[in-house]
Amino acid sequence: MRQFKGISDVYIAEVLTDDGTTYTTGTPERLAFVARVSKEVSSDSATLYYDNKAMAVVNSEGSDEITIEGSALELKTLALITGKVYDEATGMFVDSERTVKNFALGYKEKMLDGSYRFNWRLKGTFAIPATEANTESDGTDSNGQTVNYTGIFTETKFTKAGNNGAKGVVVSSE
């Protein structure tokens, strides 16, 4: 029986090339410390009826919607994933016009038996995350951030994907 037990090590790498024949990324770097990752696949199906009976089913698969709940993003990382500007000299995030970039997204799922699943989503973009900060109280409350990633198929075809584009790969340590 397989059960998920933990999540860690969320990394991103900018997609530098995805032109149909070549796929390359930059060096991976940590996105944030993570509390939860969830993934939903946009899909639909429709049944076609002819001669008073169901004769065929048409299926479609769209994007992956991945939600990452974790620590508050570093300003430099926030600028990178949102296509905004970060000034290294002053440590300043500038909420400027956006330049959308594609990123690969990786994370490690721990299984109940101690093995791991290593996930790499190959291409997608990040939505601009919301931020919430509350007044201090005598409690232990604090806020991180939730980041949403939309994964799509690559233009580049991969042999291991049946000579098709791919949205991601998952490899088990067992």
PDB file of C-alpha atoms in Angstrom:
ATOM      1  CA  MET A   1       0.000   0.000   0.000  1.00  0.00           C
ATOM      2  CA  ARG A   2       1.346   3.429  -0.983  1.00  0.00           C
ATOM      3  CA  GLN A   3       0.788   6.494   1.231  1.00  0.00           C
ATOM      4  CA  PHE A   4       2.269   9.981   1.085  1.00  0.00           C
ATOM      5  CA  LYS A   5       4.058  10.983   4.300  1.00  0.00           C
ATOM      6  CA  GLY A   6       5.897  14.237   3.571  1.00  0.00           C
ATOM      7  CA  ILE A   7       6.890  16.948   1.106  1.00  0.00           C
ATOM      8  CA  SER A   8      10.143  18.889   0.791  1.00  0.00           C
ATOM      9  CA  ASP A   9      12.680  20.531  -1.472  1.00  0.00           C
ATOM     10  CA  VAL A  10      10.639  22.689  -3.850  1.00  0.00           C
ATOM     11  CA  TYR A  11      12.928  24.027  -6.570  1.00  0.00           C
ATOM     12  CA  ILE A  12      12.501  26.009  -9.777  1.00  0.00           C
ATOM     13  CA  ALA A  13      14.625  26.402 -12.893  1.00  0.00           C
ATOM     14  CA  GLU A  14      13.927  28.866 -15.665  1.00  0.00           C
ATOM     15  CA  VAL A  15      13.164  27.186 -18.998  1.00  0.00           C
ATOM     16  CA  LEU A  16      15.765  28.635 -21.364  1.00  0.00           C
ATOM     17  CA  THR A  17      14.960  26.646 -24.511  1.00  0.00           C
ATOM     18  CA  ASP A  18      11.903  24.662 -25.589  1.00  0.00           C
ATOM     19  CA  ASP A  19      11.856  24.941 -29.365  1.00  0.00           C
ATOM     20  CA  GLY A  20      10.553  21.551 -30.427  1.00  0.00           C
ATOM     21  CA  THR A  21      13.940  19.817 -30.583  1.00  0.00           C
ATOM     22  CA  THR A  22      15.896  21.191 -27.620  1.00  0.00           C
ATOM     23  CA  TYR A  23      14.823  21.590 -23.987  1.00  0.00           C
ATOM     24  CA  THR A  24      17.161  23.331 -21.498  1.00  0.00           C
ATOM     25  CA  THR A  25      16.803  25.022 -18.134  1.00  0.00           C
ATOM     26  CA  GLY A  26      18.905  27.201 -15.911  1.00  0.00           C
ATOM     27  CA  THR A  27      20.342  26.059 -12.589  1.00  0.00           C
ATOM     28  CA  PRO A  28      17.669  24.969 -10.086  1.00  0.00           C
ATOM     29  CA  GLU A  29      17.171  27.116  -6.984  1.00  0.00           C
ATOM     30  CA  ARG A  30      14.888  26.819  -3.979  1.00  0.00           C
ATOM     31  CA  LEU A  31      11.446  28.362  -4.395  1.00  0.00           C
ATOM     32  CA  ALA A  32      10.469  28.282  -0.727  1.00  0.00           C
ATOM     33  CA  PHE A  33      10.268  25.971   2.258  1.00  0.00           C
ATOM     34  CA  VAL A  34       7.125  23.933   1.728  1.00  0.00           C
ATOM     35  CA  ALA A  35       4.190  22.797   3.858  1.00  0.00           C
ATOM     36  CA  ARG A  36       1.921  21.342   1.160  1.00  0.00           C
ATOM     37  CA  VAL A  37       1.828  20.693  -2.594  1.00  0.00           C
ATOM     38  CA  SER A  38      -1.348  19.730  -4.421  1.00  0.00           C
ATOM     39  CA  LYS A  39      -1.890  19.049  -8.121  1.00  0.00           C
ATOM     40  CA  GLU A  40      -5.071  18.942 -10.176  1.00  0.00           C
ATOM     41  CA  VAL A  41      -5.196  18.149 -13.877  1.00  0.00           C
ATOM     42  CA  SER A  42      -7.686  20.017 -16.037  1.00  0.00           C
ATOM     43  CA  SER A  43      -9.471  17.297 -17.979  1.00  0.00           C
ATOM     44  CA  ASP A  44     -12.842  16.644 -19.525  1.00  0.00           C
ATOM     45  CA  SER A  45     -14.713  13.869 -21.271  1.00  0.00           C
ATOM     46  CA  ALA A  46     -17.870  13.718 -23.324  1.00  0.00           C
ATOM     47  CA  THR A  47     -19.898  10.716 -24.411  1.00  0.00           C
ATOM     48  CA  LEU A  48     -21.090  10.650 -28.004  1.00  0.00           C
ATOM     49  CA  TYR A  49     -24.473   9.028 -28.625  1.00  0.00           C
ATOM     50  CA  TYR A  50     -25.596   7.510 -31.918  1.00  0.00           C
ATOM     51  CA  ASP A  51     -28.448   5.126 -32.705  1.00  0.00           C
ATOM     52  CA  ASN A  52     -29.807   5.592 -29.180  1.00  0.00           C
ATOM     53  CA  LYS A  53     -26.694   4.394 -27.368  1.00  0.00           C
ATOM     54  CA  ALA A  54     -23.320   5.568 -26.159  1.00  0.00           C
ATOM     55  CA  MET A  55     -20.857   4.902 -28.988  1.00  0.00           C
ATOM     56  CA  ALA A  56     -17.665   6.763 -28.086  1.00  0.00           C
ATOM     57  CA  VAL A  57     -16.004   8.880 -25.439  1.00  0.00           C
ATOM     58  CA  VAL A  58     -13.942  11.944 -26.301  1.00  0.00           C
ATOM     59  CA  ASN A  59     -11.300  12.884 -23.717  1.00  0.00           C
ATOM     60  CA  SER A  60      -9.152  15.968 -23.346  1.00  0.00           C
ATOM     61  CA  GLU A  61      -6.288  16.861 -21.026  1.00  0.00           C
ATOM     62  CA  GLY A  62      -5.331  20.427 -20.285  1.00  0.00           C
ATOM     63  CA  SER A  63      -2.961  22.120 -17.903  1.00  0.00           C
ATOM     64  CA  ASP A  64      -1.833  21.046 -14.446  1.00  0.00           C
ATOM     65  CA  GLU A  65      -2.772  23.374 -11.613  1.00  0.00           C
ATOM     66  CA  ILE A  66      -0.236  23.042  -8.804  1.00  0.00           C
ATOM     67  CA  THR A  67      -0.686  24.834  -5.489  1.00  0.00           C
ATOM     68  CA  ILE A  68       2.328  25.260  -3.219  1.00  0.00           C
ATOM     69  CA  GLU A  69       1.813  26.376   0.370  1.00  0.00           C
ATOM     70  CA  GLY A  70       4.992  27.374   2.131  1.00  0.00           C
ATOM     71  CA  SER A  71       7.134  30.056   3.654  1.00  0.00           C
ATOM     72  CA  ALA A  72       6.999  33.647   2.425  1.00  0.00           C
ATOM     73  CA  LEU A  73       9.034  34.035  -0.768  1.00  0.00           C
ATOM     74  CA  GLU A  74      12.308  35.896  -0.791  1.00  0.00           C
ATOM     75  CA  LEU A  75      11.886  39.152  -2.751  1.00  0.00           C
ATOM     76  CA  LYS A  76      14.461  38.062  -5.335  1.00  0.00           C
ATOM     77  CA  THR A  77      12.545  34.810  -5.922  1.00  0.00           C
ATOM     78  CA  LEU A  78       9.213  36.640  -6.064  1.00  0.00           C
ATOM     79  CA  ALA A  79      10.611  38.938  -8.776  1.00  0.00           C
ATOM     80  CA  LEU A  80      12.012  35.991 -10.716  1.00  0.00           C
ATOM     81  CA  ILE A  81       8.811  33.907 -10.865  1.00  0.00           C
ATOM     82  CA  THR A  82       6.512  36.871 -11.513  1.00  0.00           C
ATOM     83  CA  GLY A  83       8.691  38.531 -14.143  1.00  0.00           C
ATOM     84  CA  LYS A  84       9.082  41.670 -12.061  1.00  0.00           C
ATOM     85  CA  VAL A  85      12.288  43.567 -11.224  1.00  0.00           C
ATOM     86  CA  TYR A  86      14.628  42.960  -8.292  1.00  0.00           C
ATOM     87  CA  ASP A  87      17.449  45.403  -7.562  1.00  0.00           C
ATOM     88  CA  GLU A  88      20.313  43.385  -6.059  1.00  0.00           C
ATOM     89  CA  ALA A  89      22.196  46.451  -4.777  1.00  0.00           C
ATOM     90  CA  THR A  90      19.319  47.684  -2.599  1.00  0.00           C
ATOM     91  CA  GLY A  91      17.450  44.416  -2.024  1.00  0.00           C
ATOM     92  CA  MET A  92      14.379  46.079  -3.505  1.00  0.00           C
ATOM     93  CA  PHE A  93      11.453  44.380  -5.269  1.00  0.00           C
ATOM     94  CA  VAL A  94       9.930  46.672  -7.904  1.00  0.00           C
ATOM     95  CA  ASP A  95       6.293  45.939  -8.750  1.00  0.00           C
ATOM     96  CA  SER A  96       6.869  46.769 -12.405  1.00  0.00           C
ATOM     97  CA  GLU A  97       5.280  45.554 -15.612  1.00  0.00           C
ATOM     98  CA  ARG A  98       5.466  41.806 -15.882  1.00  0.00           C
ATOM     99  CA  THR A  99       7.612  39.742 -18.253  1.00  0.00           C
ATOM    100  CA  VAL A 100       6.180  36.217 -18.201  1.00  0.00           C
ATOM    101  CA  LYS A 101       8.754  33.403 -18.117  1.00  0.00           C
ATOM    102  CA  ASN A 102       8.416  29.638 -18.094  1.00  0.00           C
ATOM    103  CA  PHE A 103       9.825  27.528 -15.281  1.00  0.00           C
ATOM    104  CA  ALA A 104      10.400  23.897 -14.449  1.00  0.00           C
ATOM    105  CA  LEU A 105       9.210  23.008 -10.947  1.00  0.00           C
ATOM    106  CA  GLY A 106      10.601  20.189  -8.813  1.00  0.00           C
ATOM    107  CA  TYR A 107       9.660  18.721  -5.441  1.00  0.00           C
ATOM    108  CA  LYS A 108      10.255  15.597  -3.380  1.00  0.00           C
ATOM    109  CA  GLU A 109       7.410  13.524  -1.925  1.00  0.00           C
ATOM    110  CA  LYS A 110       8.231  11.187   0.966  1.00  0.00           C
ATOM    111  CA  MET A 111       6.310   7.922   1.100  1.00  0.00           C
ATOM    112  CA  LEU A 112       5.198   6.102   4.256  1.00  0.00           C
ATOM    113  CA  ASP A 113       7.786   3.351   3.677  1.00  0.00           C
ATOM    114  CA  GLY A 114      10.633   5.935   3.632  1.00  0.00           C
ATOM    115  CA  SER A 115      11.103   5.941  -0.158  1.00  0.00           C
ATOM    116  CA  TYR A 116      10.759   9.109  -2.228  1.00  0.00           C
ATOM    117  CA  ARG A 117       9.121  10.264  -5.420  1.00  0.00           C
ATOM    118  CA  PHE A 118      11.022  12.989  -7.264  1.00  0.00           C
ATOM    119  CA  ASN A 119       8.740  15.210  -9.370  1.00  0.00           C
ATOM    120  CA  TRP A 120       9.812  17.579 -12.155  1.00  0.00           C
ATOM    121  CA  ARG A 121       7.119  19.564 -13.912  1.00  0.00           C
ATOM    122  CA  LEU A 122       8.824  20.620 -17.139  1.00  0.00           C
ATOM    123  CA  LYS A 123       7.171  23.858 -18.210  1.00  0.00           C
ATOM    124  CA  GLY A 124       4.762  26.340 -16.709  1.00  0.00           C
ATOM    125  CA  THR A 125       4.182  29.783 -15.305  1.00  0.00           C
ATOM    126  CA  PHE A 126       3.462  31.193 -11.874  1.00  0.00           C
ATOM    127  CA  ALA A 127       0.536  33.395 -10.973  1.00  0.00           C
ATOM    128  CA  ILE A 128       1.302  36.479  -8.908  1.00  0.00           C
ATOM    129  CA  PRO A 129       0.801  35.274  -5.315  1.00  0.00           C
ATOM    130  CA  ALA A 130      -1.312  36.995  -2.705  1.00  0.00           C
ATOM    131  CA  THR A 131       0.304  38.292   0.473  1.00  0.00           C
ATOM    132  CA  GLU A 132      -1.278  38.516   3.901  1.00  0.00           C
ATOM    133  CA  ALA A 133       0.264  39.894   7.073  1.00  0.00           C
ATOM    134  CA  ASN A 134      -1.607  40.286  10.349  1.00  0.00           C
ATOM    135  CA  THR A 135      -0.938  42.209  13.527  1.00  0.00           C
ATOM    136  CA  GLU A 136       1.008  40.424  16.220  1.00  0.00           C
ATOM    137  CA  SER A 137      -0.926  38.965  19.108  1.00  0.00           C
ATOM    138  CA  ASP A 138      -0.108  36.883  22.141  1.00  0.00           C
ATOM    139  CA  GLY A 139      -0.563  33.743  20.002  1.00  0.00           C
ATOM    140  CA  THR A 140       1.722  31.799  17.698  1.00  0.00           C
ATOM    141  CA  ASP A 141       0.085  32.704  14.371  1.00  0.00           C
ATOM    142  CA  SER A 142       2.194  33.537  11.341  1.00  0.00           C
ATOM    143  CA  ASN A 143       1.671  33.617   7.581  1.00  0.00           C
ATOM    144  CA  GLY A 144       3.519  32.111   4.662  1.00  0.00           C
ATOM    145  CA  GLN A 145       2.434  32.307   1.035  1.00  0.00           C
ATOM    146  CA  THR A 146       0.530  30.201  -1.437  1.00  0.00           C
ATOM    147  CA  VAL A 147       1.935  30.063  -4.950  1.00  0.00           C
ATOM    148  CA  ASN A 148       0.010  28.748  -7.971  1.00  0.00           C
ATOM    149  CA  TYR A 149       1.786  27.160 -10.928  1.00  0.00           C
ATOM    150  CA  THR A 150       0.137  26.225 -14.221  1.00  0.00           C
ATOM    151  CA  GLY A 151       1.996  23.439 -16.014  1.00  0.00           C
ATOM    152  CA  ILE A 152       1.690  22.816 -19.741  1.00  0.00           C
ATOM    153  CA  PHE A 153       3.137  20.402 -22.310  1.00  0.00           C
ATOM    154  CA  THR A 154       6.584  21.117 -23.741  1.00  0.00           C
ATOM    155  CA  GLU A 155       7.063  21.844 -27.425  1.00  0.00           C
ATOM    156  CA  THR A 156      10.074  19.531 -27.383  1.00  0.00           C
ATOM    157  CA  LYS A 157       9.315  15.869 -28.078  1.00  0.00           C
ATOM    158  CA  PHE A 158      10.875  13.249 -25.807  1.00  0.00           C
ATOM    159  CA  THR A 159      11.607   9.624 -26.725  1.00  0.00           C
ATOM    160  CA  LYS A 160      10.482   8.440 -23.270  1.00  0.00           C
ATOM    161  CA  ALA A 161       7.169  10.285 -23.804  1.00  0.00           C
ATOM    162  CA  GLY A 162       6.414   8.359 -26.989  1.00  0.00           C
ATOM    163  CA  ASN A 163       7.908  11.152 -29.123  1.00  0.00           C
ATOM    164  CA  ASN A 164       5.426  13.647 -27.669  1.00  0.00           C
ATOM    165  CA  GLY A 165       5.727  16.715 -25.508  1.00  0.00           C
ATOM    166  CA  ALA A 166       5.514  16.179 -21.745  1.00  0.00           C
ATOM    167  CA  LYS A 167       4.277  18.080 -18.710  1.00  0.00           C
ATOM    168  CA  GLY A 168       6.460  16.316 -16.174  1.00  0.00           C
ATOM    169  CA  VAL A 169       8.219  13.224 -14.900  1.00  0.00           C
ATOM    170  CA  VAL A 170       8.053  11.341 -11.612  1.00  0.00           C
ATOM    171  CA  VAL A 171      10.801   8.951 -10.505  1.00  0.00           C
ATOM    172  CA  SER A 172      10.667   6.687  -7.451  1.00  0.00           C
ATOM    173  CA  SER A 173      13.697   5.977  -5.248  1.00  0.00           C
ATOM    174  CA  GLU A 174      12.660   2.356  -4.667  1.00  0.00           C
TER     175      GLU A 174
END
